[in-house]
mmCIF file with all atom_site columns, C-alpha atoms in Angstrom:
data_model
loop_
_atom_site.group_PDB
_atom_site.id
_atom_site.type_symbol
_atom_site.label_atom_id
_atom_site.label_alt_id
_atom_site.label_comp_id
_atom_site.label_asym_id
_atom_site.label_entity_id
_atom_site.label_seq_id
_atom_site.pdbx_PDB_ins_code
_atom_site.Cartn_x
_atom_site.Cartn_y
_atom_site.Cartn_z
_atom_site.occupancy
_atom_site.B_iso_or_equiv
_atom_site.pdbx_formal_charge
_atom_site.auth_seq_id
_atom_site.auth_comp_id
_atom_site.auth_asym_id
_atom_site.auth_atom_id
_atom_site.pdbx_PDB_model_num
ATOM 1  C CA . MET A 1 1  ? -78.136 58.177 -3.682 1.00 71.00 ? 1  MET A CA 1
ATOM 2  C CA . SER A 1 2  ? -74.866 59.994 -3.746 1.00 80.00 ? 2  SER A CA 1
ATOM 3  C CA . SER A 1 3  ? -71.529 58.396 -3.085 1.00 80.00 ? 3  SER A CA 1
ATOM 4  C CA . THR A 1 4  ? -71.002 60.681 -0.030 1.00 81.00 ? 4  THR A CA 1
ATOM 5  C CA . ARG A 1 5  ? -74.330 59.375 1.526  1.00 79.00 ? 5  ARG A CA 1
ATOM 6  C CA . ARG A 1 6  ? -73.367 55.856 0.703  1.00 81.00 ? 6  ARG A CA 1
ATOM 7  C CA . THR A 1 7  ? -70.129 56.566 2.541  1.00 82.00 ? 7  THR A CA 1
ATOM 8  C CA . GLU A 1 8  ? -71.948 57.941 5.615  1.00 79.00 ? 8  GLU A CA 1
ATOM 9  C CA . ILE A 1 9  ? -74.236 54.890 5.635  1.00 77.00 ? 9  ILE A CA 1
ATOM 10 C CA . PHE A 1 10 ? -71.360 52.511 5.408  1.00 78.00 ? 10 PHE A CA 1
ATOM 11 C CA . ILE A 1 11 ? -69.477 54.233 8.332  1.00 76.00 ? 11 ILE A CA 1
ATOM 12 C CA . GLU A 1 12 ? -72.629 54.241 10.419 1.00 77.00 ? 12 GLU A CA 1
ATOM 13 C CA . MET A 1 13 ? -73.012 50.504 9.768  1.00 74.00 ? 13 MET A CA 1
ATOM 14 C CA . LEU A 1 14 ? -69.476 49.692 10.435 1.00 69.00 ? 14 LEU A CA 1
ATOM 15 C CA . THR A 1 15 ? -69.617 51.769 13.634 1.00 74.00 ? 15 THR A CA 1
ATOM 16 C CA . LEU A 1 16 ? -72.755 49.813 14.699 1.00 70.00 ? 16 LEU A CA 1
ATOM 17 C CA . GLY A 1 17 ? -71.270 46.426 13.793 1.00 70.00 ? 17 GLY A CA 1
ATOM 18 C CA . LEU A 1 18 ? -68.044 47.197 15.723 1.00 66.00 ? 18 LEU A CA 1
ATOM 19 C CA . GLY A 1 19 ? -70.040 48.328 18.592 1.00 68.00 ? 19 GLY A CA 1
ATOM 20 C CA . LEU A 1 20 ? -72.053 45.213 18.732 1.00 66.00 ? 20 LEU A CA 1
ATOM 21 C CA . LEU A 1 21 ? -68.851 43.135 18.492 1.00 64.00 ? 21 LEU A CA 1
ATOM 22 C CA . VAL A 1 22 ? -67.333 45.124 21.312 1.00 63.00 ? 22 VAL A CA 1
ATOM 23 C CA . HIS A 1 23 ? -70.573 44.600 23.370 1.00 58.00 ? 23 HIS A CA 1
ATOM 24 C CA . PHE A 1 24 ? -70.620 40.905 22.965 1.00 60.00 ? 24 PHE A CA 1
ATOM 25 C CA . VAL A 1 25 ? -66.877 40.440 23.727 1.00 62.00 ? 25 VAL A CA 1
ATOM 26 C CA . LEU A 1 26 ? -66.977 42.619 26.765 1.00 56.00 ? 26 LEU A CA 1
ATOM 27 C CA . ALA A 1 27 ? -70.300 41.190 28.032 1.00 54.00 ? 27 ALA A CA 1
ATOM 28 C CA . THR A 1 28 ? -68.503 37.746 28.187 1.00 60.00 ? 28 THR A CA 1
ATOM 29 C CA . GLU A 1 29 ? -65.489 39.196 29.823 1.00 61.00 ? 29 GLU A CA 1
ATOM 30 C CA . TYR A 1 30 ? -67.060 41.446 32.246 1.00 62.00 ? 30 TYR A CA 1
ATOM 31 C CA . ASN A 1 31 ? -70.324 39.562 32.857 1.00 70.00 ? 31 ASN A CA 1
ATOM 32 C CA . ARG A 1 32 ? -72.356 42.710 32.245 1.00 70.00 ? 32 ARG A CA 1
ATOM 33 C CA . VAL A 1 33 ? -75.456 42.977 30.066 1.00 75.00 ? 33 VAL A CA 1
ATOM 34 C CA . LEU A 1 34 ? -77.068 46.352 29.191 1.00 77.00 ? 34 LEU A CA 1
ATOM 35 C CA . ILE A 1 35 ? -80.424 46.505 27.331 1.00 77.00 ? 35 ILE A CA 1
ATOM 36 C CA . PHE A 1 36 ? -81.164 50.016 26.034 1.00 76.00 ? 36 PHE A CA 1
ATOM 37 C CA . LYS A 1 37 ? -84.831 50.710 25.304 1.00 76.00 ? 37 LYS A CA 1
ATOM 38 C CA . GLY A 1 38 ? -85.668 52.885 22.400 1.00 76.00 ? 38 GLY A CA 1
ATOM 39 C CA . PRO A 1 39 ? -85.280 56.692 22.964 1.00 71.00 ? 39 PRO A CA 1
ATOM 40 C CA . ILE A 1 40 ? -88.091 58.794 24.010 1.00 77.00 ? 40 ILE A CA 1
ATOM 41 C CA . GLY A 1 41 ? -87.983 61.908 21.788 1.00 79.00 ? 41 GLY A CA 1
ATOM 42 C CA . GLY A 1 42 ? -87.874 65.290 23.558 1.00 80.00 ? 42 GLY A CA 1
ATOM 43 C CA . LYS A 1 43 ? -87.415 63.626 27.116 1.00 76.00 ? 43 LYS A CA 1
ATOM 44 C CA . MET A 1 44 ? -84.364 63.132 29.336 1.00 74.00 ? 44 MET A CA 1
ATOM 45 C CA . LEU A 1 45 ? -83.598 61.775 32.740 1.00 75.00 ? 45 LEU A CA 1
ATOM 46 C CA . PRO A 1 46 ? -82.120 64.909 34.671 1.00 79.00 ? 46 PRO A CA 1
ATOM 47 C CA . GLY A 1 47 ? -79.319 64.488 37.150 1.00 82.00 ? 47 GLY A CA 1
ATOM 48 C CA . HIS A 1 48 ? -77.443 61.381 37.770 1.00 90.00 ? 48 HIS A CA 1
ATOM 49 C CA . VAL A 1 49 ? -74.660 62.204 35.327 1.00 95.00 ? 49 VAL A CA 1
ATOM 50 C CA . ILE A 1 50 ? -71.403 60.265 35.785 1.00 95.00 ? 50 ILE A CA 1
ATOM 51 C CA . ARG A 1 51 ? -69.547 61.916 32.749 1.00 95.00 ? 51 ARG A CA 1
ATOM 52 C CA . THR A 1 52 ? -70.329 63.836 29.578 1.00 95.00 ? 52 THR A CA 1
ATOM 53 C CA . GLU A 1 53 ? -68.620 63.021 26.275 1.00 94.00 ? 53 GLU A CA 1
ATOM 54 C CA . LYS A 1 54 ? -68.816 63.960 22.574 1.00 95.00 ? 54 LYS A CA 1
ATOM 55 C CA . VAL A 1 55 ? -69.602 61.154 20.308 1.00 94.00 ? 55 VAL A CA 1
ATOM 56 C CA . ALA A 1 56 ? -70.316 60.470 16.738 1.00 93.00 ? 56 ALA A CA 1
ATOM 57 C CA . ASN A 1 57 ? -73.585 58.557 17.260 1.00 91.00 ? 57 ASN A CA 1
ATOM 58 C CA . GLU A 1 58 ? -75.805 56.872 19.833 1.00 90.00 ? 58 GLU A CA 1
ATOM 59 C CA . GLY A 1 59 ? -74.128 53.588 19.268 1.00 90.00 ? 59 GLY A CA 1
ATOM 60 C CA . SER A 1 60 ? -70.801 55.132 20.429 1.00 92.00 ? 60 SER A CA 1
ATOM 61 C CA . CYS A 1 61 ? -72.445 56.391 23.515 1.00 92.00 ? 61 CYS A CA 1
ATOM 62 C CA . ARG A 1 62 ? -73.921 52.934 24.273 1.00 90.00 ? 62 ARG A CA 1
ATOM 63 C CA . VAL A 1 63 ? -70.544 51.551 24.166 1.00 89.00 ? 63 VAL A CA 1
ATOM 64 C CA . ARG A 1 64 ? -69.036 54.022 26.438 1.00 92.00 ? 64 ARG A CA 1
ATOM 65 C CA . CYS A 1 65 ? -71.725 53.324 28.848 1.00 91.00 ? 65 CYS A CA 1
ATOM 66 C CA . PHE A 1 66 ? -71.130 49.635 28.936 1.00 87.00 ? 66 PHE A CA 1
ATOM 67 C CA . LEU A 1 67 ? -67.443 50.332 29.558 1.00 88.00 ? 67 LEU A CA 1
ATOM 68 C CA . GLU A 1 68 ? -68.324 52.413 32.569 1.00 90.00 ? 68 GLU A CA 1
ATOM 69 C CA . PRO A 1 69 ? -69.153 50.042 35.351 1.00 88.00 ? 69 PRO A CA 1
ATOM 70 C CA . ASN A 1 70 ? -71.571 52.516 37.022 1.00 91.00 ? 70 ASN A CA 1
ATOM 71 C CA . CYS A 1 71 ? -73.506 53.542 33.989 1.00 92.00 ? 71 CYS A CA 1
ATOM 72 C CA . VAL A 1 72 ? -76.973 51.992 33.492 1.00 90.00 ? 72 VAL A CA 1
ATOM 73 C CA . SER A 1 73 ? -78.496 54.613 31.057 1.00 90.00 ? 73 SER A CA 1
ATOM 74 C CA . ILE A 1 74 ? -77.656 57.379 28.665 1.00 92.00 ? 74 ILE A CA 1
ATOM 75 C CA . ASN A 1 75 ? -78.842 60.673 27.305 1.00 91.00 ? 75 ASN A CA 1
ATOM 76 C CA . VAL A 1 76 ? -77.805 61.521 23.729 1.00 92.00 ? 76 VAL A CA 1
ATOM 77 C CA . GLY A 1 77 ? -78.225 65.051 22.440 1.00 90.00 ? 77 GLY A CA 1
ATOM 78 C CA . PRO A 1 78 ? -78.884 66.167 18.793 1.00 90.00 ? 78 PRO A CA 1
ATOM 79 C CA . ALA A 1 79 ? -75.960 66.311 16.416 1.00 89.00 ? 79 ALA A CA 1
ATOM 80 C CA . GLY A 1 80 ? -74.074 69.730 16.534 1.00 87.00 ? 80 GLY A CA 1
ATOM 81 C CA . ASP A 1 81 ? -72.492 71.707 13.744 1.00 85.00 ? 81 ASP A CA 1
ATOM 82 C CA . GLN A 1 82 ? -69.686 69.187 13.245 1.00 88.00 ? 82 GLN A CA 1
ATOM 83 C CA . GLY A 1 83 ? -71.952 66.229 13.575 1.00 88.00 ? 83 GLY A CA 1
ATOM 84 C CA . GLN A 1 84 ? -70.912 65.336 17.320 1.00 93.00 ? 84 GLN A CA 1
ATOM 85 C CA . ARG A 1 85 ? -73.450 64.519 19.835 1.00 93.00 ? 85 ARG A CA 1
ATOM 86 C CA . THR A 1 86 ? -73.485 65.122 23.458 1.00 94.00 ? 86 THR A CA 1
ATOM 87 C CA . CYS A 1 87 ? -73.479 61.670 25.352 1.00 94.00 ? 87 CYS A CA 1
ATOM 88 C CA . GLU A 1 88 ? -74.383 61.703 29.140 1.00 94.00 ? 88 GLU A CA 1
ATOM 89 C CA . LEU A 1 89 ? -73.460 58.560 30.945 1.00 95.00 ? 89 LEU A CA 1
ATOM 90 C CA . LYS A 1 90 ? -75.895 58.071 33.849 1.00 92.00 ? 90 LYS A CA 1
ATOM 91 C CA . ASN A 1 91 ? -76.016 55.953 37.031 1.00 91.00 ? 91 ASN A CA 1
ATOM 92 C CA . ARG A 1 92 ? -79.874 55.776 37.050 1.00 87.00 ? 92 ARG A CA 1
#
């Protein structure tokens, strides 16, 4: 495994860990718990979009949904040319 790939994996794990930490801290403060089910490949829930943002990964999109009081689900698009994904925060 190349050092570049190891670095990418480390950054992904760090992002996930920080996302989980933020989730647990904010869940306590805001009394809000969201449980995201696994993605359904090739499917999306149309409409009901609160906001669209660019994110590095699905974990970042989940954190943004958690921070948006009206958000209850997300759509995450595939990675673009620069590795960014489209994150749709949804109210349904």
